[in-house]
GROMACS .gro file of C-alpha atoms in nm:
model
  486
    1MET     CA    1  -4.749   3.593   8.268
    2ARG     CA    2  -4.753   3.424   7.881
    3TYR     CA    3  -4.990   3.691   7.791
    4VAL     CA    4  -4.720   3.986   7.875
    5ARG     CA    5  -4.446   3.757   7.714
    6LEU     CA    6  -4.631   3.698   7.453
    7ILE     CA    7  -4.683   4.097   7.372
    8SER     CA    8  -4.279   4.179   7.420
    9LEU     CA    9  -4.237   3.862   7.207
   10VAL     CA   10  -4.494   4.029   6.942
   11PHE     CA   11  -4.298   4.343   6.928
   12VAL     CA   12  -3.887   4.237   6.902
   13THR     CA   13  -4.025   4.107   6.596
   14MET     CA   14  -4.189   4.411   6.508
   15LEU     CA   15  -3.901   4.598   6.572
   16LEU     CA   16  -3.625   4.271   6.381
   17PHE     CA   17  -3.921   4.293   6.028
   18SER     CA   18  -3.914   4.683   6.057
   19ALA     CA   19  -3.503   4.768   6.131
   20PRO     CA   20  -3.423   4.715   5.783
   21LEU     CA   21  -3.731   4.960   5.652
   22LEU     CA   22  -3.595   5.250   5.937
   23SER     CA   23  -3.281   5.207   5.914
   24LYS     CA   24  -3.182   5.349   5.526
   25PHE     CA   25  -3.333   5.714   5.642
   26GLY     CA   26  -3.400   5.663   6.050
   27VAL     CA   27  -3.667   5.801   6.212
   28ILE     CA   28  -3.462   6.088   6.276
   29LYS     CA   29  -3.407   6.249   5.908
   30THR     CA   30  -3.089   6.359   5.834
   31ASN     CA   31  -3.077   6.695   5.590
   32VAL     CA   32  -2.815   6.798   5.383
   33LYS     CA   33  -2.789   7.166   5.220
   34PHE     CA   34  -2.636   7.341   4.890
   35ALA     CA   35  -2.744   7.575   4.609
   36LEU     CA   36  -2.907   7.538   4.341
   37TYR     CA   37  -2.744   7.842   4.063
   38HIS     CA   38  -3.014   7.979   3.848
   39PRO     CA   39  -2.878   8.138   3.508
   40PRO     CA   40  -2.995   8.488   3.462
   41ALA     CA   41  -3.289   8.534   3.256
   42PHE     CA   42  -3.191   8.689   2.928
   43HIS     CA   43  -2.827   8.702   2.798
   44ALA     CA   44  -2.724   9.089   2.868
   45GLN     CA   45  -2.464   9.088   2.536
   46GLY     CA   46  -2.103   9.238   2.702
   47ARG     CA   47  -2.257   9.291   3.044
   48GLN     CA   48  -2.420   9.641   2.897
   49ILE     CA   49  -2.763   9.716   2.999
   50ARG     CA   50  -2.953  10.057   2.930
   51LEU     CA   51  -3.238  10.107   3.143
   52GLU     CA   52  -3.572  10.244   3.099
   53VAL     CA   53  -3.792  10.247   3.396
   54ASP     CA   54  -4.168  10.446   3.413
   55SER     CA   55  -4.524  10.387   3.485
   56VAL     CA   56  -4.878  10.351   3.307
   57ASP     CA   57  -5.030  10.580   3.509
   58MET     CA   58  -4.789  10.856   3.622
   59ARG     CA   59  -5.001  10.929   3.941
   60ARG     CA   60  -4.896  10.630   4.077
   61GLY     CA   61  -4.601  10.621   3.987
   62PHE     CA   62  -4.456  10.970   4.084
   63MET     CA   63  -4.270  10.861   4.421
   64MET     CA   64  -4.194  10.467   4.314
   65VAL     CA   65  -4.048  10.488   3.952
   66PRO     CA   66  -3.749  10.769   4.095
   67ARG     CA   67  -3.686  10.532   4.382
   68ILE     CA   68  -3.664  10.196   4.133
   69GLN     CA   69  -3.463  10.347   3.916
   70HIS     CA   70  -3.244  10.420   4.208
   71PHE     CA   71  -3.225  10.097   4.329
   72LEU     CA   72  -3.185   9.900   4.026
   73GLU     CA   73  -2.959  10.103   3.884
   74ASN     CA   74  -2.693  10.126   4.200
   75GLY     CA   75  -2.814   9.724   4.226
   76LEU     CA   76  -2.698   9.618   3.843
   77GLU     CA   77  -2.360   9.792   3.897
   78ARG     CA   78  -2.309   9.602   4.241
   79GLN     CA   79  -2.342   9.271   3.997
   80ASN     CA   80  -2.105   9.456   3.794
   81PHE     CA   81  -2.305   9.522   3.479
   82LYS     CA   82  -2.234   9.837   3.278
   83LEU     CA   83  -2.555  10.123   3.222
   84SER     CA   84  -2.524  10.244   2.882
   85PRO     CA   85  -2.708  10.420   2.660
   86ASP     CA   86  -2.547  10.265   2.382
   87ALA     CA   87  -2.675   9.896   2.492
   88ARG     CA   88  -2.730   9.616   2.290
   89THR     CA   89  -3.018   9.504   2.563
   90VAL     CA   90  -3.303   9.711   2.661
   91LEU     CA   91  -3.414   9.623   3.078
   92GLN     CA   92  -3.757   9.770   3.026
   93CYS     CA   93  -3.917   9.778   3.386
   94THR     CA   94  -4.312   9.907   3.343
   95LEU     CA   95  -4.486  10.019   3.647
   96THR     CA   96  -4.828   9.855   3.647
   97ASP     CA   97  -5.008   9.863   3.983
   98ALA     CA   98  -4.854  10.039   4.312
   99THR     CA   99  -5.253  10.059   4.544
  100ALA     CA  100  -5.220  10.077   4.851
  101SER     CA  101  -5.477  10.113   5.137
  102LEU     CA  102  -5.594  10.147   5.557
  103GLU     CA  103  -5.939  10.012   5.608
  104ARG     CA  104  -6.089   9.936   5.951
  105VAL     CA  105  -6.329   9.624   5.899
  106SER     CA  106  -6.587   9.447   6.131
  107ARG     CA  107  -6.658   9.095   6.146
  108THR     CA  108  -6.757   8.848   6.370
  109GLU     CA  109  -6.403   8.694   6.663
  110SER     CA  110  -6.499   8.426   6.961
  111VAL     CA  111  -6.344   8.661   7.211
  112ASN     CA  112  -6.276   8.585   7.578
  113VAL     CA  113  -6.477   8.907   7.670
  114HIS     CA  114  -6.491   9.055   7.994
  115MET     CA  115  -6.862   9.023   8.113
  116GLY     CA  116  -6.792   9.195   8.473
  117GLU     CA  117  -6.743   9.116   8.859
  118HIS     CA  118  -6.904   8.876   9.119
  119THR     CA  119  -6.777   8.869   9.491
  120GLU     CA  120  -6.617   8.508   9.654
  121LYS     CA  121  -6.544   8.427  10.012
  122LYS     CA  122  -6.223   8.262  10.070
  123LYS     CA  123  -6.189   7.969  10.317
  124ASP     CA  124  -6.034   8.208  10.563
  125GLY     CA  125  -6.368   8.434  10.579
  126LYS     CA  126  -6.254   8.712  10.352
  127THR     CA  127  -6.416   8.815  10.070
  128LYS     CA  128  -6.218   8.915   9.672
  129GLN     CA  129  -6.335   8.978   9.381
  130VAL     CA  130  -6.318   8.748   9.030
  131GLU     CA  131  -6.396   8.857   8.705
  132ASP     CA  132  -6.658   8.747   8.537
  133CYS     CA  133  -6.551   8.527   8.127
  134LYS     CA  134  -6.751   8.397   7.827
  135ASN     CA  135  -6.616   8.258   7.501
  136GLN     CA  136  -6.936   8.479   7.256
  137THR     CA  137  -6.877   8.554   6.897
  138VAL     CA  138  -6.931   8.968   6.903
  139PRO     CA  139  -6.809   9.193   6.581
  140VAL     CA  140  -6.508   9.322   6.627
  141ILE     CA  141  -6.300   9.586   6.435
  142PHE     CA  142  -6.049   9.474   6.247
  143LEU     CA  143  -5.716   9.762   6.081
  144VAL     CA  144  -5.632   9.603   5.763
  145SER     CA  145  -5.301   9.742   5.573
  146SER     CA  146  -5.268   9.591   5.228
  147GLY     CA  147  -5.067   9.687   4.871
  148HIS     CA  148  -5.002   9.569   4.616
  149LEU     CA  149  -4.730   9.669   4.373
  150ALA     CA  150  -4.674   9.530   3.955
  151LEU     CA  151  -4.334   9.545   3.739
  152GLU     CA  152  -4.362   9.431   3.416
  153VAL     CA  153  -4.055   9.374   3.287
  154LYS     CA  154  -3.894   9.292   2.934
  155ALA     CA  155  -3.560   9.226   2.822
  156THR     CA  156  -3.578   9.337   2.394
  157ASP     CA  157  -3.205   9.323   2.202
  158THR     CA  158  -3.228   9.642   1.973
  159GLN     CA  159  -3.029   9.513   1.733
  160THR     CA  160  -3.229   9.182   1.634
  161GLN     CA  161  -3.577   9.336   1.769
  162VAL     CA  162  -3.606   9.009   2.019
  163LEU     CA  163  -3.725   9.005   2.318
  164LEU     CA  164  -3.529   8.815   2.571
  165MET     CA  165  -3.770   8.816   2.796
  166SER     CA  166  -4.145   8.929   2.955
  167ARG     CA  167  -4.239   8.861   3.342
  168LEU     CA  168  -4.467   9.002   3.536
  169VAL     CA  169  -4.296   9.109   3.939
  170GLU     CA  170  -4.565   9.164   4.148
  171ARG     CA  171  -4.549   9.172   4.501
  172ALA     CA  172  -4.859   9.228   4.741
  173TYR     CA  173  -4.891   9.281   5.119
  174ARG     CA  174  -5.201   9.238   5.341
  175GLN     CA  175  -5.149   9.239   5.745
  176GLU     CA  176  -5.452   9.313   6.018
  177SER     CA  177  -5.484   9.375   6.384
  178GLU     CA  178  -5.773   9.374   6.620
  179VAL     CA  179  -5.803   9.729   6.722
  180GLY     CA  180  -6.170   9.728   6.885
  181GLY     CA  181  -6.466   9.517   7.070
  182PRO     CA  182  -6.578   9.453   7.352
  183PRO     CA  183  -6.399   9.428   7.624
  184LYS     CA  184  -6.093   9.106   7.706
  185CYS     CA  185  -6.127   8.910   7.953
  186HIS     CA  186  -5.818   8.956   8.185
  187GLY     CA  187  -5.726   9.338   8.099
  188GLU     CA  188  -5.642   9.246   7.716
  189ALA     CA  189  -5.562   9.515   7.497
  190TYR     CA  190  -5.664   9.564   7.174
  191VAL     CA  191  -5.305   9.649   7.018
  192VAL     CA  192  -5.181   9.701   6.574
  193ALA     CA  193  -4.866   9.364   6.545
  194GLN     CA  194  -4.532   9.577   6.636
  195ASN     CA  195  -4.478   9.423   6.161
  196GLN     CA  196  -4.833   9.623   6.065
  197TRP     CA  197  -4.726   9.957   5.796
  198GLN     CA  198  -4.964  10.189   5.907
  199ASP     CA  199  -4.949  10.439   5.589
  200SER     CA  200  -4.938  10.391   5.217
  201ASP     CA  201  -4.609  10.502   5.123
  202SER     CA  202  -4.461  10.269   5.407
  203ILE     CA  203  -4.662   9.979   5.231
  204LEU     CA  204  -4.562  10.128   4.931
  205GLN     CA  205  -4.196  10.123   4.968
  206GLN     CA  206  -4.148   9.748   5.071
  207LEU     CA  207  -4.288   9.625   4.798
  208GLY     CA  208  -4.116   9.908   4.542
  209ASP     CA  209  -3.754   9.687   4.733
  210GLU     CA  210  -3.911   9.350   4.725
  211VAL     CA  211  -3.996   9.391   4.311
  212THR     CA  212  -3.712   9.590   4.271
  213ALA     CA  213  -3.461   9.275   4.384
  214ASP     CA  214  -3.696   8.989   4.197
  215THR     CA  215  -3.603   9.221   3.912
  216LEU     CA  216  -3.257   9.183   3.996
  217SER     CA  217  -3.246   8.787   4.021
  218LEU     CA  218  -3.366   8.812   3.640
  219ALA     CA  219  -3.075   9.037   3.499
  220ALA     CA  220  -2.810   8.828   3.705
  221GLY     CA  221  -2.884   8.508   3.833
  222TYR     CA  222  -2.975   8.367   4.178
  223ASP     CA  223  -2.906   8.078   4.434
  224GLU     CA  224  -3.172   7.861   4.530
  225PRO     CA  225  -3.112   7.704   4.812
  226ARG     CA  226  -3.186   7.359   4.847
  227GLU     CA  227  -3.269   7.033   5.125
  228VAL     CA  228  -3.154   6.685   5.035
  229LEU     CA  229  -3.214   6.425   5.256
  230LEU     CA  230  -2.911   6.148   5.306
  231ALA     CA  231  -2.979   5.741   5.346
  232VAL     CA  232  -2.865   5.700   5.690
  233ASP     CA  233  -2.687   5.355   5.716
  234ASP     CA  234  -2.473   5.300   5.979
  235GLU     CA  235  -2.196   5.187   5.715
  236LEU     CA  236  -2.253   5.574   5.556
  237LYS     CA  237  -2.283   5.825   5.845
  238PRO     CA  238  -1.911   5.866   5.822
  239GLY     CA  239  -1.941   6.007   5.565
  240ASN     CA  240  -2.294   6.165   5.640
  241ALA     CA  241  -2.097   6.444   5.893
  242GLN     CA  242  -1.863   6.497   5.642
  243ALA     CA  243  -2.159   6.604   5.384
  244GLN     CA  244  -2.330   6.806   5.644
  245ALA     CA  245  -2.072   7.033   5.676
  246GLY     CA  246  -2.021   7.088   5.308
  247ASP     CA  247  -1.716   6.847   5.186
  248TRP     CA  248  -1.820   6.653   4.922
  249GLN     CA  249  -1.598   6.560   4.769
  250SER     CA  250  -1.424   6.416   5.207
  251ALA     CA  251  -1.813   6.300   5.196
  252MET     CA  252  -1.753   6.077   4.831
  253ASP     CA  253  -1.386   5.954   4.942
  254ALA     CA  254  -1.558   5.825   5.195
  255TRP     CA  255  -1.919   5.690   5.093
  256LYS     CA  256  -1.710   5.505   4.878
  257ASN     CA  257  -1.435   5.337   5.100
  258ALA     CA  258  -1.746   5.242   5.299
  259SER     CA  259  -1.817   4.828   5.289
  260THR     CA  260  -2.170   4.736   5.176
  261PRO     CA  261  -2.300   4.391   5.344
  262GLY     CA  262  -2.555   4.438   5.122
  263PRO     CA  263  -2.824   4.496   4.854
  264ALA     CA  264  -2.988   4.694   5.066
  265VAL     CA  265  -2.768   4.923   5.196
  266GLU     CA  266  -2.544   4.939   4.825
  267ALA     CA  267  -2.865   5.140   4.736
  268ALA     CA  268  -2.850   5.410   5.042
  269ARG     CA  269  -2.428   5.420   4.887
  270GLN     CA  270  -2.521   5.482   4.514
  271TYR     CA  271  -2.790   5.687   4.651
  272ASN     CA  272  -2.593   5.927   4.874
  273LEU     CA  273  -2.274   5.939   4.590
  274GLY     CA  274  -2.556   6.084   4.346
  275VAL     CA  275  -2.627   6.331   4.588
  276ALA     CA  276  -2.220   6.396   4.623
  277THR     CA  277  -2.215   6.454   4.275
  278GLU     CA  278  -2.538   6.618   4.244
  279ALA     CA  279  -2.409   6.873   4.466
  280MET     CA  280  -2.080   6.901   4.317
  281ALA     CA  281  -2.254   7.007   3.959
  282ALA     CA  282  -2.448   7.284   4.131
  283ALA     CA  283  -2.101   7.446   4.243
  284ALA     CA  284  -1.979   7.372   3.924
  285MET     CA  285  -2.310   7.556   3.770
  286HIS     CA  286  -2.237   7.863   3.998
  287ASN     CA  287  -1.910   7.899   3.876
  288TRP     CA  288  -1.984   7.896   3.582
  289GLN     CA  289  -1.819   7.536   3.534
  290LEU     CA  290  -2.017   7.383   3.259
  291ASP     CA  291  -1.772   7.107   3.160
  292ASP     CA  292  -1.809   6.988   3.546
  293ALA     CA  293  -2.149   7.059   3.561
  294SER     CA  294  -2.196   6.837   3.281
  295SER     CA  295  -1.985   6.533   3.341
  296ASN     CA  296  -2.084   6.574   3.754
  297LEU     CA  297  -2.453   6.600   3.642
  298SER     CA  298  -2.402   6.223   3.411
  299GLN     CA  299  -2.213   6.091   3.700
  300ALA     CA  300  -2.530   6.165   3.911
  301ARG     CA  301  -2.740   5.996   3.733
  302GLU     CA  302  -2.542   5.680   3.725
  303TYR     CA  303  -2.538   5.654   4.084
  304TYR     CA  304  -2.931   5.726   4.126
  305ALA     CA  305  -3.060   5.513   3.846
  306GLN     CA  306  -2.790   5.174   4.024
  307ALA     CA  307  -2.984   5.286   4.368
  308ARG     CA  308  -3.355   5.278   4.219
  309LYS     CA  309  -3.206   4.913   4.039
  310LEU     CA  310  -3.083   4.757   4.366
  311ASP     CA  311  -3.372   4.886   4.548
  312PRO     CA  312  -3.713   4.997   4.335
  313ASN     CA  313  -3.885   5.059   4.612
  314GLU     CA  314  -3.701   5.317   4.791
  315LYS     CA  315  -3.980   5.620   4.764
  316TYR     CA  316  -3.693   5.886   4.864
  317PHE     CA  317  -3.510   5.803   4.544
  318ARG     CA  318  -3.822   5.870   4.362
  319ASP     CA  319  -3.763   6.246   4.407
  320ALA     CA  320  -3.339   6.240   4.275
  321GLU     CA  321  -3.516   6.249   3.919
  322GLY     CA  322  -3.733   6.554   3.892
  323ARG     CA  323  -3.453   6.708   4.038
  324LEU     CA  324  -3.159   6.627   3.802
  325LYS     CA  325  -3.443   6.735   3.521
  326VAL     CA  326  -3.479   7.096   3.650
  327ASP     CA  327  -3.070   7.084   3.733
  328ALA     CA  328  -3.020   6.985   3.338
  329GLN     CA  329  -3.283   7.249   3.155
  330LEU     CA  330  -3.090   7.529   3.380
  331LEU     CA  331  -2.699   7.362   3.278
  332GLN     CA  332  -2.881   7.366   2.944
  333GLN     CA  333  -3.055   7.743   3.011
  334GLN     CA  334  -2.575   7.803   3.073
  335GLU     CA  335  -2.537   7.700   2.788
  336GLU     CA  336  -2.728   7.915   2.547
  337GLN     CA  337  -2.636   8.173   2.771
  338SER     CA  338  -2.231   8.038   2.704
  339SER     CA  339  -2.297   7.977   2.378
  340GLU     CA  340  -2.380   8.413   2.274
  341GLY     CA  341  -2.099   8.511   2.541
  342GLY     CA  342  -1.896   8.455   2.188
  343SER     CA  343  -1.623   8.325   2.446
  344GLY     CA  344  -1.347   8.114   2.300
  345ASN     CA  345  -1.369   7.838   2.608
  346PRO     CA  346  -1.687   7.658   2.563
  347GLY     CA  347  -1.712   7.597   2.926
  348ALA     CA  348  -1.683   7.985   3.045
  349ALA     CA  349  -1.940   8.269   3.212
  350PRO     CA  350  -2.065   8.530   2.975
  351ASN     CA  351  -1.811   8.752   3.036
  352MET     CA  352  -1.850   8.685   3.439
  353PRO     CA  353  -2.042   8.474   3.673
  354ALA     CA  354  -2.312   8.630   3.846
  355PRO     CA  355  -2.373   8.728   4.303
  356GLY     CA  356  -2.585   8.513   4.401
  357ALA     CA  357  -2.950   8.685   4.436
  358PRO     CA  358  -3.228   8.646   4.636
  359PRO     CA  359  -3.494   8.368   4.423
  360LEU     CA  360  -3.824   8.506   4.285
  361PRO     CA  361  -4.143   8.520   4.478
  362PRO     CA  362  -4.374   8.287   4.420
  363VAL     CA  363  -4.655   8.362   4.245
  364GLN     CA  364  -4.995   8.269   4.253
  365LEU     CA  365  -5.149   8.176   3.907
  366GLU     CA  366  -5.429   8.370   3.883
  367SER     CA  367  -5.224   8.682   3.793
  368TRP     CA  368  -5.210   8.690   3.465
  369PRO     CA  369  -4.956   8.967   3.286
  370ALA     CA  370  -5.064   9.313   3.265
  371GLY     CA  371  -5.040   9.460   2.868
  372GLU     CA  372  -5.000   9.103   2.706
  373PRO     CA  373  -5.132   9.071   2.324
  374GLY     CA  374  -5.495   8.916   2.256
  375ALA     CA  375  -5.332   8.605   2.101
  376VAL     CA  376  -5.064   8.471   2.359
  377HIS     CA  377  -5.256   8.523   2.649
  378ASP     CA  378  -5.498   8.316   2.497
  379TYR     CA  379  -5.220   8.072   2.433
  380ARG     CA  380  -5.126   8.109   2.792
  381VAL     CA  381  -5.462   8.074   2.868
  382TYR     CA  382  -5.496   7.716   2.735
  383VAL     CA  383  -5.068   7.641   2.846
  384ARG     CA  384  -5.201   7.743   3.148
  385THR     CA  385  -5.519   7.457   3.180
  386ARG     CA  386  -5.341   7.201   3.071
  387LEU     CA  387  -5.044   7.258   3.282
  388SER     CA  388  -5.271   7.278   3.558
  389ALA     CA  389  -5.458   6.916   3.454
  390GLN     CA  390  -5.092   6.739   3.500
  391PRO     CA  391  -4.948   6.634   3.820
  392GLY     CA  392  -4.615   6.582   3.886
  393GLN     CA  393  -4.292   6.686   3.581
  394LEU     CA  394  -4.412   6.794   3.283
  395PRO     CA  395  -4.358   6.503   2.986
  396ASP     CA  396  -4.155   6.613   2.781
  397SER     CA  397  -4.386   6.504   2.530
  398LEU     CA  398  -4.675   6.712   2.658
  399ARG     CA  399  -4.412   7.048   2.668
  400GLU     CA  400  -4.302   6.978   2.245
  401GLU     CA  401  -4.710   6.904   2.223
  402LEU     CA  402  -4.756   7.231   2.405
  403LEU     CA  403  -4.517   7.432   2.193
  404ALA     CA  404  -4.621   7.266   1.863
  405GLY     CA  405  -4.976   7.401   1.919
  406ALA     CA  406  -4.864   7.762   1.950
  407GLY     CA  407  -4.913   7.774   1.574
  408ASP     CA  408  -5.315   7.721   1.645
  409TYR     CA  409  -5.315   8.099   1.842
  410GLY     CA  410  -5.039   8.270   1.541
  411VAL     CA  411  -4.730   8.282   1.887
  412GLN     CA  412  -4.440   8.275   1.777
  413GLN     CA  413  -4.183   7.978   1.930
  414ASP     CA  414  -3.978   8.214   2.131
  415VAL     CA  415  -4.275   8.342   2.245
  416ALA     CA  416  -4.418   8.024   2.300
  417LEU     CA  417  -4.123   7.948   2.497
  418GLN     CA  418  -4.121   8.178   2.727
  419VAL     CA  419  -4.504   8.194   2.855
  420LEU     CA  420  -4.414   7.769   2.891
  421ASP     CA  421  -4.124   7.773   3.085
  422SER     CA  422  -4.310   8.101   3.351
  423GLU     CA  423  -4.601   7.920   3.331
  424THR     CA  424  -4.388   7.568   3.456
  425GLN     CA  425  -4.234   7.801   3.711
  426GLN     CA  426  -4.542   7.983   3.877
  427LEU     CA  427  -4.701   7.601   3.874
  428THR     CA  428  -4.407   7.458   4.063
  429LEU     CA  429  -4.355   7.713   4.272
  430LEU     CA  430  -4.776   7.671   4.351
  431ARG     CA  431  -4.762   7.375   4.444
  432LEU     CA  432  -4.471   7.371   4.669
  433ASN     CA  433  -4.603   7.644   4.822
  434MET     CA  434  -4.971   7.448   4.843
  435ALA     CA  435  -4.703   7.127   5.033
  436LYS     CA  436  -4.566   7.308   5.244
  437TYR     CA  437  -4.899   7.453   5.406
  438ARG     CA  438  -5.009   7.150   5.437
  439GLU     CA  439  -4.721   7.081   5.664
  440ASP     CA  440  -4.723   7.347   5.843
  441PHE     CA  441  -5.139   7.240   5.892
  442GLN     CA  442  -5.059   6.918   6.021
  443ALA     CA  443  -4.799   7.077   6.312
  444ALA     CA  444  -5.114   7.263   6.354
  445ASP     CA  445  -5.422   7.004   6.400
  446VAL     CA  446  -5.256   6.886   6.747
  447GLY     CA  447  -5.577   6.616   6.777
  448GLY     CA  448  -5.841   6.713   6.512
  449VAL     CA  449  -5.839   7.062   6.692
  450ILE     CA  450  -5.721   7.420   6.527
  451THR     CA  451  -5.621   7.698   6.833
  452SER     CA  452  -5.727   7.995   6.744
  453GLU     CA  453  -5.353   8.135   6.772
  454ALA     CA  454  -5.252   7.773   6.486
  455ARG     CA  455  -5.524   7.964   6.347
  456GLN     CA  456  -5.396   8.290   6.290
  457MET     CA  457  -5.036   8.155   6.260
  458LEU     CA  458  -5.192   7.991   5.970
  459ARG     CA  459  -5.312   8.322   5.816
  460LYS     CA  460  -4.990   8.474   5.805
  461ARG     CA  461  -4.849   8.163   5.684
  462GLN     CA  462  -5.115   8.204   5.349
  463GLN     CA  463  -4.967   8.593   5.353
  464ILE     CA  464  -4.608   8.428   5.326
  465LEU     CA  465  -4.701   8.156   5.092
  466HIS     CA  466  -4.942   8.394   4.868
  467LEU     CA  467  -5.217   8.108   4.878
  468SER     CA  468  -5.561   8.214   4.746
  469ASP     CA  469  -5.876   8.106   5.020
  470GLU     CA  470  -5.951   7.879   4.775
  471GLN     CA  471  -5.614   7.683   4.753
  472VAL     CA  472  -5.684   7.655   5.132
  473LYS     CA  473  -5.928   7.502   5.130
  474GLU     CA  474  -5.939   7.306   4.892
  475ILE     CA  475  -5.538   7.159   5.152
  476GLU     CA  476  -5.809   7.229   5.478
  477SER     CA  477  -6.040   6.981   5.302
  478GLN     CA  478  -5.799   6.699   5.297
  479PHE     CA  479  -5.809   6.708   5.695
  480LYS     CA  480  -6.119   6.584   5.970
  481PHE     CA  481  -6.039   6.879   6.307
  482LYS     CA  482  -6.293   7.168   6.423
  483GLU     CA  483  -6.139   7.505   6.535
  484SER     CA  484  -6.075   7.630   6.907
  485ASP     CA  485  -6.125   7.933   7.095
  486ASN     CA  486  -5.821   7.837   7.315
   0.00000   0.00000   0.00000
């Protein structure tokens, strides 16, 4: 009995001491969402564009070029651009690759194979046929549908002959299904997955439509969904409910009026106020209310700094600094475009705000822009190598160093800035997708075992996240696990 009491005392003591640590963000996290606006990748004077779409190989582009041209024209018009042959800004889209294939490949897989049947006698004396099954590693035929489409997108100011933007927009597709092999147990059939394309034209059309959407996001900007945690101390929960409903002003009012019995709760309150002002800054950026956005970002920075000062050991407070750097960079880009628009109101959008569009797809770091001049490509290799070795956010000192090194390769500063921005974006997206896959793998790893169903899910996630086999192996090597046939 004394032993039971001792255990209970230890347990209660642990709860008492751990409660302050768990209370700030809680075991069950409270997430809030808002949209961060990414402005267009270039400024089109007068919101007028001359669109040119062609292909390096018209045999492959014969079908795709007219389709891409048609959807781009419609999309730009929906985004309130005016298409004009006399426009100062030229948007040139060159199809550099459009390939699709269907093939049958054989590889060994673990399959629950039908081995035959045997007769068993039941308790009532009657007999029944029982299927014999066995997991075996056998050759299995797969139908593999794959495709790749790449569009080199450039925006040029014809009056100054300045290259405003250069991006390689890519999309890839790969889907496979088991279509043949030894008879499976329980009459299970080999069938093609319902979502698998089985003809090359359908694959290319799907990829072309995706690339078109990505290109429109470059021209018009897009909203990036952002999810942020809130501190959940009891005093803050009324404001949290308002924030989850998207009413940030009411949330701020509730948090400002909340009582704070100690430094820990006050730190949490300051952090939540920072989240609210950051979300309000994002809304102002979307509406091109740049003065309001700048004021809110400055206020958010002060709230977050105060939270870290009161509780420097809270790990969730550190995420805010990286977010604010991205926010500030996007706001600076908007301010530059607003200035280029020549508006008398410095806080106004160039002509009008662009409606939201889907974000750019993740891009593998192994890809390189096609047709890039040798000096620019060499500089890109240098930038990519340095960035890949840099953990976390890109320091301003390294950014300045990389831009200063452009002269060693004979690359102009405006081109160097485009290379650095595109490589930074690619690396950020890659690391984000690798983190997502790591979370998916942790969720699939049950007691150190990855089942065949879990492995199938992970292969699909790898395709969706555009990760290479080497990148997946790097992530999975951090875990101890075994594959299961069940």
